[in-house]
PDB file of C-alpha atoms in Angstrom:
ATOM      1  CA  UNK W   7      -5.195  -3.561 -21.942  1.00  0.00           C
ATOM      2  CA  UNK W   8      -7.971  -3.753 -24.400  1.00  0.00           C
ATOM      3  CA  UNK W   9     -10.708  -1.367 -24.671  1.00  0.00           C
ATOM      4  CA  UNK W  10     -12.543  -1.903 -21.217  1.00  0.00           C
ATOM      5  CA  UNK W  11     -16.120  -3.969 -21.804  1.00  0.00           C
ATOM      6  CA  UNK W  12     -16.473  -4.574 -17.900  1.00  0.00           C
ATOM      7  CA  UNK W  13     -16.238  -3.234 -14.347  1.00  0.00           C
ATOM      8  CA  UNK W  14     -16.055  -5.367 -11.150  1.00  0.00           C
ATOM      9  CA  UNK W  15     -16.532  -3.668  -7.795  1.00  0.00           C
ATOM     10  CA  UNK W  16     -16.075  -4.880  -4.294  1.00  0.00           C
ATOM     11  CA  UNK W  17     -19.049  -4.129  -1.916  1.00  0.00           C
ATOM     12  CA  UNK W  18     -17.605  -3.229   1.397  1.00  0.00           C
ATOM     13  CA  UNK W  19     -16.024   0.138   1.959  1.00  0.00           C
ATOM     14  CA  UNK W  20     -16.256   0.710  -1.912  1.00  0.00           C
ATOM     15  CA  UNK W  21     -20.153   0.818  -2.893  1.00  0.00           C
ATOM     16  CA  UNK W  22     -20.939   0.492   1.048  1.00  0.00           C
ATOM     17  CA  UNK W  23     -19.675   2.881   3.764  1.00  0.00           C
ATOM     18  CA  UNK W  24     -18.614   0.119   5.809  1.00  0.00           C
ATOM     19  CA  UNK W  25     -17.290   2.629   8.242  1.00  0.00           C
ATOM     20  CA  UNK W  26     -20.072   4.619   8.879  1.00  0.00           C
ATOM     21  CA  UNK W  27     -22.669   1.356   8.811  1.00  0.00           C
ATOM     22  CA  UNK W  28     -20.320  -0.164  11.465  1.00  0.00           C
ATOM     23  CA  UNK W  29     -20.190   2.450  13.623  1.00  0.00           C
ATOM     24  CA  UNK W  30     -23.810   3.021  13.411  1.00  0.00           C
ATOM     25  CA  UNK W  31     -24.266  -0.666  14.269  1.00  0.00           C
ATOM     26  CA  UNK W  32     -21.756  -0.404  17.126  1.00  0.00           C
ATOM     27  CA  UNK W  33     -23.851   2.607  18.820  1.00  0.00           C
ATOM     28  CA  UNK W  34     -27.052   0.650  18.361  1.00  0.00           C
ATOM     29  CA  UNK W  35     -25.432  -2.215  19.799  1.00  0.00           C
ATOM     30  CA  UNK W  36     -24.122  -0.299  22.763  1.00  0.00           C
ATOM     31  CA  UNK W  37     -27.722   1.373  23.211  1.00  0.00           C
ATOM     32  CA  UNK W  38     -29.228  -1.864  23.539  1.00  0.00           C
ATOM     33  CA  UNK W  39     -27.267  -3.895  25.825  1.00  0.00           C
ATOM     34  CA  UNK W  40     -24.952  -1.538  27.822  1.00  0.00           C
ATOM     35  CA  UNK W  41     -27.405   1.113  28.517  1.00  0.00           C
ATOM     36  CA  UNK W  42     -26.153   1.402  32.147  1.00  0.00           C
ATOM     37  CA  UNK W  43     -23.303   3.758  30.369  1.00  0.00           C
ATOM     38  CA  UNK W  44     -22.826   7.502  30.368  1.00  0.00           C
ATOM     39  CA  UNK W  45     -22.137   9.191  27.150  1.00  0.00           C
ATOM     40  CA  UNK W  46     -18.903   9.246  27.146  1.00  0.00           C
ATOM     41  CA  UNK W  47     -18.141   6.126  28.420  1.00  0.00           C
ATOM     42  CA  UNK W  48     -20.595   4.489  26.022  1.00  0.00           C
ATOM     43  CA  UNK W  49     -18.699   6.580  22.921  1.00  0.00           C
ATOM     44  CA  UNK W  50     -15.548   4.966  24.348  1.00  0.00           C
ATOM     45  CA  UNK W  51     -16.676   1.854  24.153  1.00  0.00           C
ATOM     46  CA  UNK W  52     -17.773   2.270  20.884  1.00  0.00           C
ATOM     47  CA  UNK W  53     -14.542   3.330  19.482  1.00  0.00           C
ATOM     48  CA  UNK W  54     -12.859   0.314  21.462  1.00  0.00           C
ATOM     49  CA  UNK W  55     -15.343  -1.550  19.457  1.00  0.00           C
ATOM     50  CA  UNK W  56     -14.481  -0.690  16.236  1.00  0.00           C
ATOM     51  CA  UNK W  57     -10.769  -1.123  17.169  1.00  0.00           C
ATOM     52  CA  UNK W  58     -11.245  -4.524  17.913  1.00  0.00           C
ATOM     53  CA  UNK W  59     -12.976  -5.024  14.751  1.00  0.00           C
ATOM     54  CA  UNK W  60     -10.199  -4.536  12.336  1.00  0.00           C
ATOM     55  CA  UNK W  61     -12.246  -3.145   9.776  1.00  0.00           C
ATOM     56  CA  UNK W  62     -14.190  -6.101   9.363  1.00  0.00           C
ATOM     57  CA  UNK W  63     -11.101  -8.698   8.940  1.00  0.00           C
ATOM     58  CA  UNK W  64     -11.408 -10.660  12.416  1.00  0.00           C
ATOM     59  CA  UNK W  65     -12.935 -13.885  12.104  1.00  0.00           C
ATOM     60  CA  UNK W  66     -16.336 -13.033  13.659  1.00  0.00           C
ATOM     61  CA  UNK W  67     -16.414 -15.998  15.862  1.00  0.00           C
ATOM     62  CA  UNK W  68     -13.446 -14.680  17.272  1.00  0.00           C
ATOM     63  CA  UNK W  69     -14.353 -11.322  17.459  1.00  0.00           C
ATOM     64  CA  UNK W  70     -18.027 -11.897  19.286  1.00  0.00           C
ATOM     65  CA  UNK W  71     -16.268 -14.181  21.894  1.00  0.00           C
ATOM     66  CA  UNK W  72     -13.705 -11.482  22.365  1.00  0.00           C
ATOM     67  CA  UNK W  73     -16.672  -8.651  23.322  1.00  0.00           C
ATOM     68  CA  UNK W  74     -18.519 -10.991  25.364  1.00  0.00           C
ATOM     69  CA  UNK W  75     -15.019 -11.458  26.971  1.00  0.00           C
ATOM     70  CA  UNK W  76     -14.317  -7.528  27.394  1.00  0.00           C
ATOM     71  CA  UNK W  77     -17.130  -5.721  27.391  1.00  0.00           C
ATOM     72  CA  UNK W  78     -18.699  -4.060  31.033  1.00  0.00           C
ATOM     73  CA  UNK W  79     -22.036  -5.995  30.912  1.00  0.00           C
ATOM     74  CA  UNK W  80     -24.535  -5.680  33.416  1.00  0.00           C
ATOM     75  CA  UNK W  81     -25.485  -9.017  32.509  1.00  0.00           C
ATOM     76  CA  UNK W  82     -23.240 -10.870  30.543  1.00  0.00           C
ATOM     77  CA  UNK W  83     -24.627 -11.463  26.748  1.00  0.00           C
ATOM     78  CA  UNK W  84     -22.426 -14.756  25.013  1.00  0.00           C
ATOM     79  CA  UNK W  85     -20.780 -14.473  21.610  1.00  0.00           C
ATOM     80  CA  UNK W  86     -23.844 -16.652  20.387  1.00  0.00           C
ATOM     81  CA  UNK W  87     -26.182 -13.934  21.522  1.00  0.00           C
ATOM     82  CA  UNK W  88     -24.118 -11.665  19.922  1.00  0.00           C
ATOM     83  CA  UNK W  89     -23.448 -13.042  16.871  1.00  0.00           C
ATOM     84  CA  UNK W  90     -27.337 -13.514  16.343  1.00  0.00           C
ATOM     85  CA  UNK W  91     -28.128  -9.642  17.015  1.00  0.00           C
ATOM     86  CA  UNK W  92     -25.173  -9.074  14.399  1.00  0.00           C
ATOM     87  CA  UNK W  93     -26.790 -11.143  12.089  1.00  0.00           C
ATOM     88  CA  UNK W  94     -30.397  -9.647  12.736  1.00  0.00           C
ATOM     89  CA  UNK W  95     -29.348  -6.432  12.854  1.00  0.00           C
ATOM     90  CA  UNK W  96     -26.016  -5.417  11.211  1.00  0.00           C
ATOM     91  CA  UNK W  97     -27.645  -5.089   7.605  1.00  0.00           C
ATOM     92  CA  UNK W  98     -30.127  -2.816   9.005  1.00  0.00           C
ATOM     93  CA  UNK W  99     -27.623  -0.380   8.858  1.00  0.00           C
ATOM     94  CA  UNK W 100     -26.036  -0.013   5.480  1.00  0.00           C
ATOM     95  CA  UNK W 101     -24.860   3.029   4.169  1.00  0.00           C
ATOM     96  CA  UNK W 102     -23.976   4.032   0.598  1.00  0.00           C
ATOM     97  CA  UNK W 103     -20.342   5.482  -0.127  1.00  0.00           C
ATOM     98  CA  UNK W 104     -20.572   8.528  -1.832  1.00  0.00           C
ATOM     99  CA  UNK W 105     -20.668   9.239  -4.978  1.00  0.00           C
ATOM    100  CA  UNK W 106     -21.656   5.147  -5.409  1.00  0.00           C
ATOM    101  CA  UNK W 107     -25.122   4.984  -7.293  1.00  0.00           C
ATOM    102  CA  UNK W 108     -23.794   8.364  -9.714  1.00  0.00           C
ATOM    103  CA  UNK W 109     -21.252   6.568 -10.448  1.00  0.00           C
ATOM    104  CA  UNK W 110     -23.251   3.154 -11.031  1.00  0.00           C
ATOM    105  CA  UNK W 111     -25.714   5.327 -13.048  1.00  0.00           C
ATOM    106  CA  UNK W 112     -22.584   6.968 -15.089  1.00  0.00           C
ATOM    107  CA  UNK W 113     -20.806   3.498 -16.009  1.00  0.00           C
ATOM    108  CA  UNK W 114     -24.136   1.851 -17.000  1.00  0.00           C
ATOM    109  CA  UNK W 115     -25.285   5.137 -19.243  1.00  0.00           C
ATOM    110  CA  UNK W 116     -22.054   4.303 -21.072  1.00  0.00           C
ATOM    111  CA  UNK W 117     -22.490   0.552 -21.735  1.00  0.00           C
ATOM    112  CA  UNK W 118     -19.923  -0.712 -19.194  1.00  0.00           C
ATOM    113  CA  UNK W 119     -21.275  -4.703 -17.898  1.00  0.00           C
ATOM    114  CA  UNK W 120     -21.048  -4.095 -14.106  1.00  0.00           C
ATOM    115  CA  UNK W 121     -20.490  -6.985 -11.400  1.00  0.00           C
ATOM    116  CA  UNK W 122     -19.720  -7.429  -8.072  1.00  0.00           C
ATOM    117  CA  UNK W 123     -17.166  -9.594  -5.874  1.00  0.00           C
ATOM    118  CA  UNK W 124     -17.187  -9.802  -2.099  1.00  0.00           C
ATOM    119  CA  UNK W 125     -16.282 -11.638   0.948  1.00  0.00           C
ATOM    120  CA  UNK W 126     -19.107 -12.436   3.277  1.00  0.00           C
ATOM    121  CA  UNK W 127     -22.153 -14.632   4.199  1.00  0.00           C
ATOM    122  CA  UNK W 128     -24.677 -14.937   1.593  1.00  0.00           C
ATOM    123  CA  UNK W 129     -27.501 -13.414   3.629  1.00  0.00           C
ATOM    124  CA  UNK W 130     -25.765 -11.095   5.098  1.00  0.00           C
ATOM    125  CA  UNK W 131     -24.162  -9.686   1.775  1.00  0.00           C
ATOM    126  CA  UNK W 132     -26.933  -9.702  -0.150  1.00  0.00           C
ATOM    127  CA  UNK W 133     -28.828  -8.256   2.637  1.00  0.00           C
ATOM    128  CA  UNK W 134     -26.787  -4.915   2.259  1.00  0.00           C
ATOM    129  CA  UNK W 135     -26.947  -5.126  -1.734  1.00  0.00           C
ATOM    130  CA  UNK W 136     -30.976  -5.109  -1.479  1.00  0.00           C
ATOM    131  CA  UNK W 137     -31.253  -2.290   1.300  1.00  0.00           C
ATOM    132  CA  UNK W 138     -29.006  -0.330  -1.132  1.00  0.00           C
ATOM    133  CA  UNK W 139     -30.915  -1.171  -3.481  1.00  0.00           C
ATOM    134  CA  UNK W 140     -27.452  -2.111  -5.682  1.00  0.00           C
ATOM    135  CA  UNK W 141     -28.840  -5.585  -6.948  1.00  0.00           C
ATOM    136  CA  UNK W 142     -30.174  -4.070 -10.422  1.00  0.00           C
ATOM    137  CA  UNK W 143     -26.813  -2.651 -11.629  1.00  0.00           C
ATOM    138  CA  UNK W 144     -25.082  -6.115 -11.519  1.00  0.00           C
ATOM    139  CA  UNK W 145     -25.188  -8.974 -14.444  1.00  0.00           C
ATOM    140  CA  UNK W 146     -23.098 -10.809 -11.858  1.00  0.00           C
ATOM    141  CA  UNK W 147     -22.546 -10.970  -8.152  1.00  0.00           C
ATOM    142  CA  UNK W 148     -20.155 -13.341  -6.333  1.00  0.00           C
ATOM    143  CA  UNK W 149     -20.140 -13.814  -2.814  1.00  0.00           C
ATOM    144  CA  UNK W 150     -17.688 -15.844  -1.379  1.00  0.00           C
ATOM    145  CA  UNK W 151     -19.599 -17.900   1.031  1.00  0.00           C
ATOM    146  CA  UNK W 152     -21.979 -18.999  -1.931  1.00  0.00           C
ATOM    147  CA  UNK W 153     -19.364 -19.154  -4.472  1.00  0.00           C
ATOM    148  CA  UNK W 154     -16.880 -21.239  -1.850  1.00  0.00           C
ATOM    149  CA  UNK W 155     -13.740 -19.316  -2.739  1.00  0.00           C
ATOM    150  CA  UNK W 156     -12.607 -16.127  -0.597  1.00  0.00           C
ATOM    151  CA  UNK W 157     -10.557 -12.749  -2.074  1.00  0.00           C
ATOM    152  CA  UNK W 158      -7.944 -12.761  -2.720  1.00  0.00           C
ATOM    153  CA  UNK W 159      -7.909 -16.143  -4.292  1.00  0.00           C
ATOM    154  CA  UNK W 160      -7.423 -15.332  -7.946  1.00  0.00           C
ATOM    155  CA  UNK W 161     -10.017 -18.091  -8.636  1.00  0.00           C
ATOM    156  CA  UNK W 162     -13.257 -16.023  -7.371  1.00  0.00           C
ATOM    157  CA  UNK W 163     -12.266 -13.367 -10.102  1.00  0.00           C
ATOM    158  CA  UNK W 164     -11.876 -15.628 -12.724  1.00  0.00           C
ATOM    159  CA  UNK W 165     -15.722 -17.107 -11.766  1.00  0.00           C
ATOM    160  CA  UNK W 166     -16.940 -13.355 -11.482  1.00  0.00           C
ATOM    161  CA  UNK W 167     -15.189 -12.916 -15.062  1.00  0.00           C
ATOM    162  CA  UNK W 168     -17.130 -16.045 -16.155  1.00  0.00           C
ATOM    163  CA  UNK W 169     -20.554 -14.864 -14.878  1.00  0.00           C
ATOM    164  CA  UNK W 170     -19.660 -11.425 -16.661  1.00  0.00           C
ATOM    165  CA  UNK W 171     -18.810 -13.133 -20.400  1.00  0.00           C
ATOM    166  CA  UNK W 172     -15.665 -11.161 -20.559  1.00  0.00           C
ATOM    167  CA  UNK W 173     -12.034 -11.608 -20.816  1.00  0.00           C
ATOM    168  CA  UNK W 174      -9.695 -10.486 -17.565  1.00  0.00           C
ATOM    169  CA  UNK W 175      -8.021  -7.598 -20.126  1.00  0.00           C
ATOM    170  CA  UNK W 176     -11.220  -6.414 -21.040  1.00  0.00           C
ATOM    171  CA  UNK W 177     -11.905  -5.563 -17.066  1.00  0.00           C
ATOM    172  CA  UNK W 178     -11.258  -3.286 -14.415  1.00  0.00           C
ATOM    173  CA  UNK W 179     -11.369  -4.043 -10.445  1.00  0.00           C
ATOM    174  CA  UNK W 180     -12.122  -1.356  -8.320  1.00  0.00           C
ATOM    175  CA  UNK W 181     -12.200  -2.112  -4.551  1.00  0.00           C
ATOM    176  CA  UNK W 182     -10.484  -0.712  -0.896  1.00  0.00           C
ATOM    177  CA  UNK W 183      -7.917  -3.555  -0.117  1.00  0.00           C
ATOM    178  CA  UNK W 184      -4.670  -3.554  -1.063  1.00  0.00           C
ATOM    179  CA  UNK W 185      -4.390  -7.518  -1.233  1.00  0.00           C
ATOM    180  CA  UNK W 186      -8.178  -8.995  -1.242  1.00  0.00           C
ATOM    181  CA  UNK W 187      -9.038  -6.450  -4.056  1.00  0.00           C
ATOM    182  CA  UNK W 188      -6.006  -5.277  -5.854  1.00  0.00           C
ATOM    183  CA  UNK W 189      -3.761  -8.007  -5.498  1.00  0.00           C
ATOM    184  CA  UNK W 190      -6.304 -10.656  -6.324  1.00  0.00           C
ATOM    185  CA  UNK W 191      -7.592  -9.002  -9.602  1.00  0.00           C
ATOM    186  CA  UNK W 192      -4.171  -8.377 -10.784  1.00  0.00           C
ATOM    187  CA  UNK W 193      -2.981 -12.075 -10.240  1.00  0.00           C
ATOM    188  CA  UNK W 194      -6.557 -12.722 -12.142  1.00  0.00           C
ATOM    189  CA  UNK W 195      -5.251 -10.725 -14.835  1.00  0.00           C
ATOM    190  CA  UNK W 196      -7.293  -7.402 -14.282  1.00  0.00           C
ATOM    191  CA  UNK W 197      -6.048  -4.106 -14.501  1.00  0.00           C
ATOM    192  CA  UNK W 198      -6.957  -2.321 -10.952  1.00  0.00           C
ATOM    193  CA  UNK W 199      -8.279   0.505  -9.476  1.00  0.00           C
ATOM    194  CA  UNK W 200      -7.402   1.526  -5.689  1.00  0.00           C
ATOM    195  CA  UNK W 201     -10.270   3.473  -4.009  1.00  0.00           C
ATOM    196  CA  UNK W 202      -7.914   4.329  -1.160  1.00  0.00           C
ATOM    197  CA  UNK W 203      -9.605   4.046   2.369  1.00  0.00           C
ATOM    198  CA  UNK W 204      -8.061   2.611   6.165  1.00  0.00           C
ATOM    199  CA  UNK W 205      -5.866   0.276   4.565  1.00  0.00           C
ATOM    200  CA  UNK W 206      -2.063   1.499   3.657  1.00  0.00           C
ATOM    201  CA  UNK W 207      -0.130  -0.116   0.615  1.00  0.00           C
ATOM    202  CA  UNK W 208       2.028  -2.861   1.360  1.00  0.00           C
ATOM    203  CA  UNK W 209       5.432  -2.461  -0.592  1.00  0.00           C
ATOM    204  CA  UNK W 210       6.174  -5.833  -0.372  1.00  0.00           C
ATOM    205  CA  UNK W 211       3.279  -6.816  -2.817  1.00  0.00           C
ATOM    206  CA  UNK W 212       4.168  -7.749  -6.086  1.00  0.00           C
ATOM    207  CA  UNK W 213       1.199  -5.534  -8.023  1.00  0.00           C
ATOM    208  CA  UNK W 214       0.191  -2.381  -8.243  1.00  0.00           C
ATOM    209  CA  UNK W 215      -3.381  -0.603  -9.051  1.00  0.00           C
ATOM    210  CA  UNK W 216      -3.118   0.745 -12.540  1.00  0.00           C
ATOM    211  CA  UNK W 217      -4.717   3.897 -10.995  1.00  0.00           C
ATOM    212  CA  UNK W 218      -5.419   5.193  -7.387  1.00  0.00           C
ATOM    213  CA  UNK W 219      -8.176   7.235  -6.244  1.00  0.00           C
ATOM    214  CA  UNK W 220      -9.617   9.053  -3.374  1.00  0.00           C
ATOM    215  CA  UNK W 221     -13.498   9.058  -4.142  1.00  0.00           C
ATOM    216  CA  UNK W 222     -15.589   6.817  -6.565  1.00  0.00           C
ATOM    217  CA  UNK W 223     -16.521  10.363  -8.801  1.00  0.00           C
ATOM    218  CA  UNK W 224     -12.747  10.275  -9.773  1.00  0.00           C
ATOM    219  CA  UNK W 225     -13.647   7.139 -12.052  1.00  0.00           C
ATOM    220  CA  UNK W 226     -15.044   9.813 -14.403  1.00  0.00           C
ATOM    221  CA  UNK W 227     -11.934  11.195 -15.342  1.00  0.00           C
ATOM    222  CA  UNK W 228     -10.508   7.467 -16.021  1.00  0.00           C
ATOM    223  CA  UNK W 229     -13.371   5.500 -18.071  1.00  0.00           C
TER     224      UNK W 229
END
């Protein structure tokens, strides 16, 4: 690898603490729609919603349809109504990952060009980015819903590199998902740093991270 000139980051569960964000959203959702429950039942329902969400990798339409079918409503809420509530309120629960701003400042001060690549709907993802005040750190922000390409397709990473104006061998990708982040970026020619979160490593993958970290501030010892 040539000397690193640029860093590309994932958003959800890399710079944004999606675990905290979705749990906060789920508690508010249960409070607003299932207020007839007692505290223990409400918390069990929150945990059930979190499991069904599968760390955000469920198809949203199917997920909302399932919630509409299985939750113990007093008055049933449709999948469309759940979608509308989610689109309206989810981003307001956004929370930064520990050390996220500290590390972005650290990287920027050392002259790295910074970019962001994330899957999701344009409005939702930009809403998170702006709520967390992250937009100003990045020369390029690539969102799958806007670009028309999704991770782990290597083309979305190549597009991000074009936007940054750097080559793959000069750029590191940092993300939490073994396939969508590490495998996809590697297939685009980048070295990668795996932020180990909720997803176990799949030993069948034909690409591996250059480094593995547990917390973002470990980047200081690498960069």
